[in-house]
Amino acid sequence: MSDVVIDVGKRPVREVHEEIQAAAQAGKSITVTNTLSRHNLGVGLPAGCSIRFEGSVGYYCGGLNNGAIIDIERNAGWGCGEAMASGHITVGGYAGMSVGAAMLGGTIHVKGDSGPRAGVAMKGGNIIVEGKIGYQSGFMAHGGKIIALGGAGPSCADALWEGEVWVTGDIEDLGVDAVVTEPTAEQVAEVDAILDPLGLKDTSRDWRRIVAGQRLWYFESRDAKAWLMI
Amino acid sequence: MADDIEGPYEYPFEEAPEDLVQFSDGAIEGRPAGVPSSYDQGGSTRWTPEAISEVHALAQLGRYQVRGYNSFNKQLPTWDDLTFVPATMTRLPLEGYREKCDTKTVLGGGRGLVENPIELDIPIYIASMSFGALSASAKEALGHGASKVGSMTCTGEGGMLEEERAASNRLVYQMSPARYGLDLDHLRRADGLELVVGQGAKPGTGGLLLGMKVSERVSKMRTLPEGVDQRSTIRHPDWLGADDLAVKIEELRIATNYKVPIFIKMGATRPRYDVAVAAKAGADVVVVDGAEGGTGASPELLLNHTGIPCMSAIPAAREALDECGMSGKVTLVAAGGIRTGTDVAKALALGADAVMIGNGAMMALGCNSPRYYDDYAALGTSPGACHHCHTGMCPVGVATQDPELEKRMNVPAGAERVARLLTAMTMEVTALAKACGKSSVHNLEPEDLRALSFEASAFTGVKMAGIDRPFDWGTERKG
């Protein structure tokens, strides 16, 4: 049971946001109704906030999340949980493009598929997608893990830094500099520990762990003197 | 011979011996025609010594060259191609040594949307240059120097440096496509947010920081492995087009409670359209960075062969804002190759509301100053010619992450020189404005300028000196 119900409808998002922030600061549990896939719902929410969005939401829901527990009943538009520092976001349906873009920490759990570029430029945290991740997921991920339980679209794990993309199921094709490795038992245990609290642990899975081949990390020289030709 | 129909002409003297005809009485043997300049200098307008050495370098390296600093393209116009025509008989000047001239500059207040527009005492602020490209001491000195004279600095793409936040009374936080060091707390502690979609030095391409400058601290702030060659993204991760950008801007406004203005910074390419789109998407401030803009490192081809000159971008941007009815609502900031107050005044007259300086501010800190000659020589260069920001071996400690070199960047002295440069430049702007009869630097207008070259007139629409007509194509541009 929530303490506060906030109706969105056609009201200005700014007004809705102010009500959400006030309820969050007061430590109330919040249900947001009549969301109509509106953009920018639940941006920059603080730790201790627990909020549920009924129906679907538009762009940037849970963006810049700072510790809130966010539950989206159905689908989320682009950039869900972008730049999240900490907290937990659950998407009951599908997530659009760039879920968890540039996120720093926390967990995003998508029950359906996710669109292209899941976890693009992410710096940390975990994105778990029960379905398939769209093309170019993990593009230039600096850190953190993207875990896909239903396969991956084209150009998977393109141009990674130190992020990792874990996939079970088919991978349409790998991105530039993506290298498939056989995970160690310890690494699998680490992923299982992430999946376990979500009720998704299954020890029979055949994992592919994709990391950077590091060919894009450097021009050919790390020596300043080698750059003096000009 | 010419007249052989009538029979050969006969000299009334004995014919000259062939060796005399060939100047053999003193000419260089084998080169009796003399030595043309082409003999030692060459004459090919295509294969200049620079072009040949470029090919040699490419052939040896197997990659494009990378360097810092700014464009070496000789075809770019200079601000010296414009001159002011102060008040004479048709206009009344203000007393240059006595009367006041307003320099206050407000950024981002035009829409009436944000609680705290940025108020600067002068129309000049310090361009977005990252910690990473610059040393922490350089960033801190820029902050203090700008604060002293009521100006502002910008974080650049490397995240918010605590030293700079503490030093800078007004600080714009830049969100690059790579979103390094992004932090909600930093967003809320900033005086403005800047979404960068490109830069004048290398529009269409992301940032570049070679491994020598990706120190432990830089790598932590950017979540990168230490020592990698950081080649950043250029497309934003969570929006692609103008309609998405409008939603993104709303998100940032919500995240910062509508307190601070939102900037969009772009390289000057098609400003007449790009600026209109940025204004339509909801930006409070649009920063247009001309091709002359500097950078810490870039593929050299992009520095020299992309973007359009700042002087041509400003009138186009102003025309776009006028046409959309956004002049006065959206602030226009110009940057790229601005050296002194006279350049600032010309940019303002062409239509900019404010101006950003990068390389000039670095020079105030000590860039290219005549010290540490041996260290310049080790880079194969000398004071006044150095463009080796990319190596991280900056002899004066400005563009380096080497702790020993950074010690040469004295923060208090650097801050004071930056403050004095900004003061002097502002004084130059007001001197020109008053001569033109303007009680505010923002009243400078294109009519105060004349062009000294066809190019400058054609680029800007400013009237040619004397003839008092712009050099144009004889057709009015419509729509």
XYZ file of C-alpha atoms in Angstrom:
709
model
C 0.000 0.000 0.000
C 1.291 3.396 -0.897
C 0.991 6.443 1.286
C 0.531 8.890 -1.564
C -1.151 8.622 -4.967
C -0.151 11.179 -7.576
C -2.131 11.465 -10.800
C -0.295 12.595 -13.941
C -2.804 12.888 -16.782
C -2.167 16.048 -18.769
C -0.780 18.087 -15.868
C 2.555 19.883 -16.298
C 5.406 17.478 -15.560
C 7.096 20.109 -13.437
C 4.094 20.209 -11.111
C 3.973 16.411 -10.922
C 7.686 16.344 -10.178
C 7.344 18.816 -7.333
C 4.656 16.653 -5.739
C 6.793 13.540 -6.169
C 9.835 15.249 -4.661
C 7.832 16.554 -1.701
C 6.389 13.102 -0.986
C 9.833 11.535 -1.418
C 11.430 13.988 0.999
C 8.681 13.149 3.505
C 9.643 9.486 3.200
C 6.286 8.446 1.757
C 5.768 5.499 -0.517
C 4.339 6.800 -3.807
C 2.109 5.460 -6.559
C 1.890 7.470 -9.760
C -1.235 6.838 -11.808
C -2.483 7.771 -15.263
C 1.088 8.118 -16.524
C 0.144 8.235 -20.253
C 3.788 7.493 -21.212
C 4.705 11.025 -20.249
C 8.397 12.015 -20.342
C 10.651 12.921 -17.427
C 8.695 11.276 -14.643
C 10.725 10.445 -11.535
C 13.924 12.342 -12.349
C 16.665 12.823 -9.744
C 14.867 11.007 -6.933
C 16.646 10.594 -3.591
C 17.561 7.513 -1.572
C 14.748 6.283 0.653
C 12.115 7.026 -1.989
C 9.950 4.137 -3.109
C 7.775 4.845 -6.121
C 5.594 2.856 -8.498
C 4.487 4.073 -11.909
C 1.287 2.487 -13.146
C 1.155 1.845 -16.886
C 3.975 2.982 -19.163
C 6.356 5.909 -18.956
C 8.133 8.028 -21.595
C 11.756 9.190 -21.828
C 14.179 9.460 -18.919
C 12.047 7.879 -16.211
C 14.348 7.343 -13.242
C 16.988 9.521 -14.917
C 19.748 10.756 -12.570
C 18.312 8.469 -9.909
C 20.076 9.018 -6.624
C 19.025 5.944 -4.676
C 15.268 5.583 -5.148
C 13.484 2.240 -5.638
C 11.477 2.684 -8.831
C 8.956 0.215 -10.176
C 7.518 0.774 -13.653
C 4.498 -1.426 -14.294
C 4.761 -1.660 -18.076
C 7.087 -0.157 -20.700
C 9.684 2.595 -20.426
C 10.792 4.963 -23.212
C 14.328 6.088 -24.041
C 17.004 6.667 -21.431
C 15.295 4.947 -18.520
C 17.618 5.278 -15.516
C 20.150 7.341 -17.454
C 23.051 8.575 -15.284
C 21.630 6.760 -12.250
C 24.087 6.902 -9.355
C 22.383 4.320 -7.138
C 19.013 2.697 -6.491
C 16.926 0.058 -8.211
C 14.657 0.342 -11.240
C 12.324 -2.414 -12.390
C 10.693 -2.212 -15.813
C 7.795 -4.663 -15.993
C 7.616 -4.604 -19.791
C 10.034 -3.420 -22.448
C 12.649 -0.686 -22.187
C 13.323 1.590 -25.145
C 16.645 2.872 -26.435
C 19.573 3.576 -24.128
C 18.290 2.080 -20.896
C 20.869 2.843 -18.200
C 22.861 5.182 -20.459
C 25.924 6.544 -18.630
C 24.670 5.081 -15.333
C 27.164 5.026 -12.480
C 25.704 2.466 -10.110
C 22.585 0.675 -8.925
C 20.516 -1.914 -10.745
C 18.075 -1.788 -13.637
C 15.954 -4.887 -14.158
C 13.993 -5.120 -17.421
C 11.532 -8.008 -17.606
C 10.974 -7.765 -21.361
C 13.418 -6.833 -24.119
C 15.458 -3.674 -24.267
C 16.011 -1.422 -27.259
C 19.305 -0.441 -28.868
C 22.323 0.771 -26.920
C 21.361 -0.601 -23.506
C 24.055 0.516 -21.079
C 25.723 2.854 -23.561
C 28.599 4.721 -21.869
C 27.673 3.173 -18.497
C 30.261 3.678 -15.781
C 29.054 1.117 -13.244
C 26.080 -0.798 -11.846
C 24.166 -3.637 -13.446
C 21.508 -3.893 -16.134
C 19.607 -7.173 -16.244
C 17.376 -7.808 -19.239
C 15.271 -10.960 -19.155
C 14.635 -10.745 -22.893
C 16.903 -9.661 -25.724
C 19.104 -6.579 -25.753
C 18.941 -4.408 -28.885
C 21.723 -3.539 -31.294
C 24.950 -1.977 -30.100
C 24.141 -2.653 -26.460
C 27.073 -1.871 -24.188
C 28.544 0.628 -26.655
C 31.643 2.102 -24.996
C 30.610 0.905 -21.542
C 33.272 2.045 -19.087
C 32.287 -0.319 -16.286
C 29.460 -2.369 -14.842
C 27.642 -5.340 -16.313
C 24.864 -5.821 -18.825
C 23.300 -9.239 -18.377
C 20.980 -10.441 -21.126
C 19.055 -13.662 -20.614
C 17.390 -13.734 -24.039
C 20.126 -13.058 -26.546
C 21.525 -9.926 -28.156
C 21.011 -7.963 -31.346
C 23.695 -6.893 -33.822
C 26.927 -5.151 -32.944
C 26.779 -6.453 -29.390
C 29.294 -4.949 -26.913
C 30.798 -2.553 -29.451
C 33.954 -0.632 -28.466
C 33.932 -1.508 -24.781
C 36.133 0.028 -22.143
C 35.998 -2.052 -18.944
C 32.274 -2.825 -19.033
C 31.158 -6.423 -19.526
C 28.235 -7.828 -21.484
C 26.948 -11.247 -20.423
C 24.617 -13.071 -22.783
C 22.741 -16.348 -22.819
C 20.905 -17.134 -26.039
C 21.793 -16.075 -29.571
C 23.999 -13.127 -30.369
C 23.250 -11.748 -33.844
C 26.774 -10.419 -34.194
C 29.530 -8.878 -32.159
C 30.571 -5.248 -32.239
C 33.993 -3.829 -32.992
C 36.725 -5.102 -30.635
C 34.303 -7.349 -28.718
C 35.907 -10.557 -27.475
C 33.915 -13.524 -26.169
C 35.509 -15.187 -23.171
C 34.672 -18.284 -21.189
C 33.799 -17.015 -17.702
C 35.460 -18.559 -14.669
C 33.377 -20.156 -11.929
C 34.032 -17.134 -9.703
C 32.804 -14.759 -12.404
C 29.649 -16.830 -12.926
C 29.070 -16.865 -9.181
C 29.314 -13.076 -9.193
C 26.632 -12.836 -11.879
C 24.451 -15.402 -10.125
C 24.692 -13.279 -6.983
C 23.294 -10.353 -8.987
C 20.492 -12.506 -10.445
C 19.577 -14.343 -7.262
C 17.750 -11.506 -5.489
C 15.704 -10.996 -8.668
C 14.668 -14.652 -8.659
C 16.547 -15.203 -11.912
C 19.405 -17.449 -10.845
C 19.748 -20.560 -12.999
C 22.993 -22.508 -12.773
C 22.358 -24.379 -16.024
C 22.966 -21.331 -18.226
C 25.579 -21.306 -20.962
C 27.143 -17.868 -20.563
C 29.168 -15.819 -22.974
C 31.055 -13.041 -21.268
C 32.053 -10.302 -23.701
C 34.868 -7.902 -22.889
C 37.063 -5.429 -24.765
C 39.808 -6.782 -27.005
C 41.528 -3.487 -26.084
C 42.502 -2.831 -29.707
C 40.626 0.487 -29.541
C 42.175 1.555 -26.268
C 45.339 2.845 -27.839
C 46.806 4.345 -30.938
C 50.046 2.445 -31.391
C 52.098 4.310 -28.829
C 51.858 5.375 -25.220
C 55.088 7.336 -25.353
C 54.764 11.118 -25.540
C 57.954 11.368 -27.584
C 56.378 9.221 -30.293
C 53.827 11.982 -30.870
C 56.335 14.665 -31.797
C 56.491 14.176 -35.562
C 54.170 17.101 -36.199
C 64.427 35.038 -89.058
C 61.552 37.498 -89.249
C 62.121 38.864 -92.715
C 63.402 35.941 -94.739
C 60.958 36.585 -97.631
C 62.843 39.733 -98.463
C 66.116 37.974 -97.832
C 68.139 37.676 -94.649
C 68.891 40.776 -92.640
C 72.506 41.541 -92.385
C 74.013 43.325 -89.392
C 76.279 46.201 -90.214
C 78.792 44.438 -87.944
C 80.293 41.029 -87.496
C 77.929 38.452 -85.911
C 78.497 37.802 -82.174
C 80.197 34.564 -81.208
C 77.783 32.019 -79.689
C 79.529 31.934 -76.277
C 78.901 35.673 -75.861
C 75.204 35.229 -76.740
C 75.159 32.598 -73.965
C 76.527 35.068 -71.338
C 79.613 32.970 -71.024
C 81.569 36.096 -70.113
C 80.743 35.682 -66.443
C 77.537 33.622 -66.087
C 77.583 30.453 -63.968
C 78.756 27.605 -66.123
C 75.858 25.324 -66.920
C 73.283 27.891 -65.686
C 73.817 30.850 -68.048
C 70.148 31.907 -67.596
C 70.851 32.566 -63.923
C 69.395 30.974 -60.834
C 65.622 31.466 -60.457
C 64.137 31.412 -56.959
C 62.536 28.108 -57.891
C 66.039 26.598 -58.053
C 66.316 26.421 -54.282
C 62.796 27.324 -53.124
C 60.701 25.310 -55.559
C 57.647 26.742 -57.264
C 54.848 24.235 -56.928
C 51.833 25.837 -55.355
C 50.499 22.382 -54.529
C 53.629 20.630 -53.327
C 54.866 23.162 -50.840
C 57.545 22.079 -48.359
C 54.713 21.715 -45.792
C 52.698 19.453 -48.101
C 55.731 17.306 -48.849
C 56.647 16.921 -45.177
C 53.027 16.051 -44.412
C 53.172 13.220 -46.948
C 56.501 12.067 -45.537
C 55.049 12.068 -42.024
C 51.937 10.147 -43.078
C 54.098 7.682 -44.985
C 56.245 7.060 -41.926
C 53.502 6.983 -39.302
C 50.761 5.137 -41.152
C 48.216 7.266 -39.297
C 47.046 10.851 -39.294
C 48.971 13.313 -37.202
C 47.588 14.425 -33.866
C 48.299 17.708 -32.162
C 46.847 20.357 -29.877
C 46.407 24.134 -30.177
C 44.339 25.432 -33.128
C 43.953 25.622 -36.884
C 46.984 26.321 -39.083
C 44.799 26.824 -42.165
C 46.100 29.998 -43.810
C 42.842 30.636 -45.648
C 40.897 31.482 -42.491
C 40.163 35.200 -42.266
C 41.469 37.118 -39.269
C 39.624 39.617 -37.125
C 42.089 42.157 -38.515
C 40.068 42.031 -41.748
C 37.469 44.169 -39.958
C 37.934 47.685 -38.641
C 35.760 50.001 -36.564
C 34.364 53.255 -37.934
C 33.900 55.354 -34.788
C 31.493 58.269 -34.465
C 32.534 61.293 -36.486
C 29.917 63.687 -37.950
C 26.820 61.515 -38.163
C 27.238 59.991 -34.714
C 28.413 61.335 -31.386
C 31.190 59.558 -29.498
C 31.306 59.100 -25.749
C 34.312 60.327 -23.812
C 36.657 57.367 -24.016
C 38.689 58.307 -20.949
C 35.803 59.448 -18.765
C 32.268 58.355 -19.518
C 30.804 55.037 -18.435
C 30.116 52.112 -20.689
C 28.061 49.202 -19.373
C 29.661 45.758 -19.623
C 27.189 43.707 -17.592
C 26.215 40.552 -19.431
C 23.336 38.222 -18.571
C 23.329 34.659 -19.847
C 20.186 32.593 -20.035
C 17.597 34.951 -18.569
C 15.739 35.682 -21.787
C 13.055 33.019 -21.614
C 12.154 33.927 -18.057
C 12.265 30.206 -17.245
C 15.175 29.888 -14.873
C 15.485 31.205 -11.371
C 19.151 32.158 -11.575
C 20.335 33.476 -14.934
C 24.094 33.993 -14.926
C 25.125 37.609 -14.444
C 28.642 38.484 -15.509
C 30.332 41.834 -14.961
C 32.050 41.572 -18.328
C 31.075 40.123 -21.732
C 33.968 37.626 -21.716
C 34.321 34.280 -19.961
C 36.680 31.332 -19.961
C 35.939 28.602 -22.500
C 35.153 25.028 -21.567
C 38.500 23.269 -21.202
C 38.619 20.025 -19.269
C 40.644 18.961 -16.290
C 42.689 16.412 -18.186
C 43.451 18.691 -21.086
C 44.581 21.262 -18.509
C 46.293 20.679 -15.181
C 44.359 21.091 -11.931
C 46.484 24.143 -11.110
C 45.608 25.728 -14.430
C 41.884 25.099 -13.848
C 42.087 26.535 -10.347
C 43.942 29.641 -11.535
C 41.372 30.224 -14.285
C 38.614 29.990 -11.679
C 40.169 32.533 -9.319
C 41.111 34.892 -12.133
C 37.589 34.814 -13.568
C 36.027 35.242 -10.124
C 38.111 38.333 -9.407
C 36.630 40.192 -12.372
C 33.081 38.827 -12.210
C 33.497 36.364 -15.029
C 32.967 32.613 -15.312
C 34.618 29.315 -16.189
C 33.316 26.032 -17.549
C 34.314 22.516 -16.495
C 34.857 21.035 -19.948
C 34.084 17.372 -20.400
C 36.202 15.843 -17.646
C 33.740 16.308 -14.785
C 33.707 18.850 -11.964
C 37.085 19.488 -10.361
C 36.655 20.470 -6.711
C 39.478 23.022 -6.944
C 37.709 24.740 -9.829
C 34.303 24.692 -8.116
C 35.855 26.288 -5.047
C 37.739 28.893 -7.101
C 35.040 29.822 -9.582
C 32.151 31.988 -8.405
C 30.286 31.022 -11.542
C 30.872 27.643 -13.085
C 29.125 25.954 -15.994
C 29.075 22.161 -15.847
C 29.565 20.538 -19.195
C 27.820 17.316 -20.183
C 29.665 15.849 -23.116
C 28.398 12.813 -25.020
C 30.774 10.634 -22.986
C 29.266 11.958 -19.715
C 32.503 11.581 -17.784
C 32.190 12.019 -14.044
C 28.511 12.847 -14.265
C 27.047 13.386 -10.838
C 23.647 14.744 -9.797
C 25.265 16.610 -6.916
C 27.674 18.308 -9.345
C 24.781 19.194 -11.625
C 23.006 20.878 -8.740
C 26.143 22.724 -7.612
C 26.693 24.218 -11.069
C 25.593 27.683 -12.145
C 24.671 26.441 -15.606
C 24.618 23.180 -17.560
C 26.145 22.828 -20.987
C 25.242 20.066 -23.408
C 28.048 19.944 -25.915
C 27.250 18.654 -29.393
C 30.542 19.669 -30.941
C 33.481 22.034 -30.760
C 34.996 24.409 -33.260
C 38.376 22.679 -33.383
C 36.919 19.341 -34.463
C 33.175 19.523 -35.098
C 31.572 16.158 -35.700
C 34.193 14.310 -33.661
C 34.455 13.550 -29.948
C 37.149 14.610 -27.511
C 40.654 13.182 -27.576
C 43.035 12.828 -24.667
C 46.175 10.815 -25.293
C 47.337 8.301 -22.709
C 50.168 10.476 -21.451
C 47.551 12.760 -19.880
C 45.194 10.057 -18.588
C 46.756 10.120 -15.134
C 45.440 8.262 -12.116
C 43.235 11.171 -11.083
C 41.990 11.871 -14.605
C 41.245 8.187 -15.197
C 39.258 7.943 -11.956
C 37.196 11.017 -12.765
C 36.420 9.644 -16.226
C 36.078 5.957 -15.235
C 38.777 4.968 -17.709
C 41.721 2.594 -17.493
C 44.776 4.662 -16.605
C 46.944 5.583 -19.591
C 44.504 4.731 -22.393
C 44.133 6.991 -25.395
C 40.710 8.349 -24.607
C 38.787 8.898 -27.808
C 35.364 10.085 -26.772
C 32.003 9.660 -28.383
C 30.352 12.424 -30.354
C 26.733 11.177 -30.318
C 24.932 11.651 -27.037
C 23.971 8.324 -25.464
C 20.344 9.102 -24.728
C 19.119 11.534 -27.365
C 19.676 11.784 -31.097
C 17.667 14.595 -32.659
C 16.165 17.942 -31.776
C 12.853 16.559 -30.515
C 14.652 14.244 -28.081
C 16.906 17.092 -27.054
C 13.880 19.138 -26.050
C 12.854 16.324 -23.686
C 16.431 16.023 -22.406
C 16.534 19.737 -21.630
C 13.306 19.413 -19.686
C 14.852 16.536 -17.720
C 17.857 18.676 -16.791
C 15.596 21.546 -15.782
C 13.618 19.210 -13.542
C 16.783 17.696 -12.057
C 18.040 21.175 -11.156
C 14.631 22.576 -10.195
C 14.563 25.167 -12.982
C 17.332 27.062 -11.236
C 20.106 27.321 -13.821
C 20.299 28.032 -17.543
C 20.932 25.299 -20.080
C 23.665 25.917 -22.656
C 24.155 24.110 -25.949
C 27.669 24.341 -27.332
C 28.318 23.529 -30.976
C 31.084 23.789 -33.511
C 30.318 26.317 -36.240
C 29.277 24.385 -39.318
C 25.745 25.342 -40.416
C 24.954 27.888 -37.698
C 22.007 29.386 -39.520
C 20.154 26.102 -39.115
C 21.882 24.527 -36.109
C 21.331 27.575 -33.912
C 17.668 27.743 -34.877
C 17.240 24.073 -33.944
C 19.043 24.547 -30.612
C 16.848 27.538 -29.789
C 13.729 25.618 -30.752
C 14.800 22.680 -28.575
C 14.775 24.988 -25.574
C 18.352 26.113 -24.937
C 18.770 29.277 -22.888
C 22.252 29.912 -24.260
C 23.762 28.804 -27.558
C 27.546 28.747 -27.825
C 28.916 28.788 -31.374
C 32.571 27.840 -31.553
C 34.331 28.806 -34.794
C 36.890 26.760 -36.700
C 39.691 28.789 -35.096
C 38.847 27.304 -31.685
C 41.620 25.533 -29.822
C 41.782 22.050 -28.358
C 44.047 19.865 -26.260
C 44.419 17.224 -28.945
C 42.850 16.500 -32.309
C 43.598 14.747 -35.543
C 45.344 17.593 -37.360
C 43.158 17.273 -40.459
C 40.094 18.203 -38.416
C 41.785 21.263 -36.930
C 42.776 22.535 -40.352
C 39.925 21.400 -42.576
C 36.610 21.450 -40.715
C 34.252 24.176 -39.614
C 33.676 27.763 -40.643
C 35.286 30.947 -39.300
C 33.862 32.514 -36.171
C 33.280 35.829 -37.937
C 31.071 34.122 -40.510
C 29.187 32.089 -37.901
C 28.079 35.007 -35.733
C 25.947 36.903 -38.290
C 24.423 33.593 -39.447
C 23.553 32.637 -35.871
C 22.128 36.075 -35.155
C 20.072 35.946 -38.347
C 18.696 32.552 -37.277
C 17.684 33.860 -33.838
C 16.125 36.984 -35.334
C 14.181 34.922 -37.810
C 12.811 32.610 -35.088
C 11.959 35.554 -32.859
C 14.464 34.202 -30.321
C 16.866 37.150 -30.131
C 16.586 38.425 -26.570
C 15.213 35.069 -25.444
C 18.268 32.991 -26.252
C 21.765 34.280 -25.474
C 24.349 33.901 -28.231
C 27.938 33.243 -27.176
C 30.716 33.213 -29.764
C 34.142 31.637 -29.504
C 37.062 30.668 -31.698
C 40.249 32.622 -32.300
C 39.365 35.577 -30.084
C 42.703 37.133 -29.091
C 42.164 40.583 -27.622
C 39.476 43.078 -26.699
C 39.313 44.343 -30.264
C 38.362 40.852 -31.438
C 35.750 40.702 -28.674
C 34.326 44.060 -29.729
C 34.105 42.888 -33.341
C 32.332 39.687 -32.288
C 29.850 41.685 -30.200
C 29.286 44.110 -33.074
C 28.556 41.207 -35.406
C 25.835 39.971 -33.058
C 27.285 37.960 -30.176
C 25.973 38.651 -26.660
C 29.133 37.337 -25.026
C 32.443 35.790 -25.971
C 34.472 32.838 -24.681
C 38.262 32.712 -24.715
C 40.311 29.536 -24.398
C 43.779 29.804 -25.918
C 44.073 33.447 -24.847
C 43.322 32.536 -21.238
C 45.903 29.739 -21.412
C 48.477 32.233 -22.656
C 47.718 34.430 -19.655
C 48.525 31.382 -17.531
C 51.852 31.045 -19.323
C 51.217 29.034 -22.498
C 53.996 29.784 -25.010
C 55.731 32.157 -22.578
C 59.491 32.596 -23.068
C 60.780 30.403 -20.247
C 62.162 26.861 -20.007
C 63.665 27.103 -23.503
C 65.316 23.698 -23.232
C 62.010 21.984 -22.621
C 60.434 23.661 -25.625
C 63.484 22.585 -27.648
C 63.032 18.992 -26.452
C 59.584 19.115 -28.061
C 61.153 20.447 -31.262
C 59.559 23.846 -30.830
C 60.075 27.198 -29.147
C 58.101 29.789 -27.175
C 55.543 31.373 -29.478
C 55.329 28.318 -31.730
C 54.463 25.535 -29.294
C 51.416 23.460 -30.154
C 52.287 20.328 -28.183
C 49.394 20.244 -25.690
C 48.684 16.698 -26.913
C 51.936 15.303 -25.526
C 51.280 16.315 -21.941
C 54.839 17.678 -21.855
C 53.736 21.316 -21.622
C 56.918 23.221 -20.631
C 54.937 25.708 -18.525
C 52.661 23.297 -16.630
C 49.369 24.442 -18.153
C 48.428 21.516 -20.413
C 49.969 18.627 -18.524
C 49.258 16.045 -15.850
C 52.936 15.653 -14.958
C 53.285 16.781 -11.321
C 56.785 18.178 -11.858
C 55.758 20.281 -14.851
C 52.558 21.357 -13.106
C 54.655 22.999 -10.363
C 55.636 25.613 -12.958
C 51.984 26.728 -13.082
C 51.854 29.125 -10.139
C 48.190 29.471 -9.185
C 48.193 32.961 -7.595
C 50.319 34.484 -10.350
C 48.321 32.748 -13.069
C 45.024 33.859 -11.534
C 46.233 37.459 -11.414
C 47.365 37.415 -15.043
C 43.998 35.965 -16.109
C 42.178 38.668 -14.148
C 44.353 41.367 -15.687
C 43.898 39.980 -19.201
C 40.115 39.955 -18.794
C 40.218 43.485 -17.365
C 42.422 44.765 -20.175
C 40.312 43.100 -22.852
C 37.142 44.580 -21.366
C 38.808 48.000 -21.317
C 39.632 47.580 -25.002
C 36.011 46.712 -25.752
C 34.666 49.740 -23.887
C 37.236 52.024 -25.553
C 35.962 50.967 -28.958
C 32.320 51.051 -27.873
C 32.653 54.577 -26.517
C 34.443 55.754 -29.671
C 31.442 54.392 -31.548
C 29.127 56.331 -29.218
C 27.803 53.302 -27.311
C 26.972 53.459 -23.598
C 26.841 49.657 -23.450
C 29.143 47.178 -25.131
C 25.987 45.325 -26.161
C 24.943 48.259 -28.344
C 27.816 47.652 -30.766
C 26.356 46.773 -34.161
C 27.485 45.738 -37.654
C 27.170 49.382 -38.806
C 30.103 50.153 -36.499
C 32.309 47.941 -38.639
C 33.807 48.072 -42.125
C 35.535 45.236 -43.946
C 39.083 45.531 -45.220
C 38.864 42.473 -47.454
C 36.332 41.064 -49.875
C 36.305 37.843 -47.897
C 35.520 39.501 -44.596
C 32.712 41.466 -46.205
C 31.311 38.411 -47.968
C 31.555 36.284 -44.796
C 29.880 38.820 -42.538
C 27.711 41.091 -44.651
C 29.664 44.026 -43.200
C 30.067 46.923 -45.638
C 33.341 47.255 -47.521
C 35.486 50.159 -46.353
C 34.926 53.297 -48.387
C 32.425 52.005 -50.920
C 29.979 51.414 -48.018
C 28.270 48.432 -49.590
C 28.614 44.814 -48.574
C 30.331 42.531 -51.027
C 27.480 40.147 -51.816
C 25.966 38.083 -54.574
C 23.422 40.662 -55.622
C 20.516 38.680 -54.276
C 18.636 38.981 -51.036
C 18.590 35.725 -49.104
C 15.080 34.580 -48.422
C 13.805 32.190 -45.814
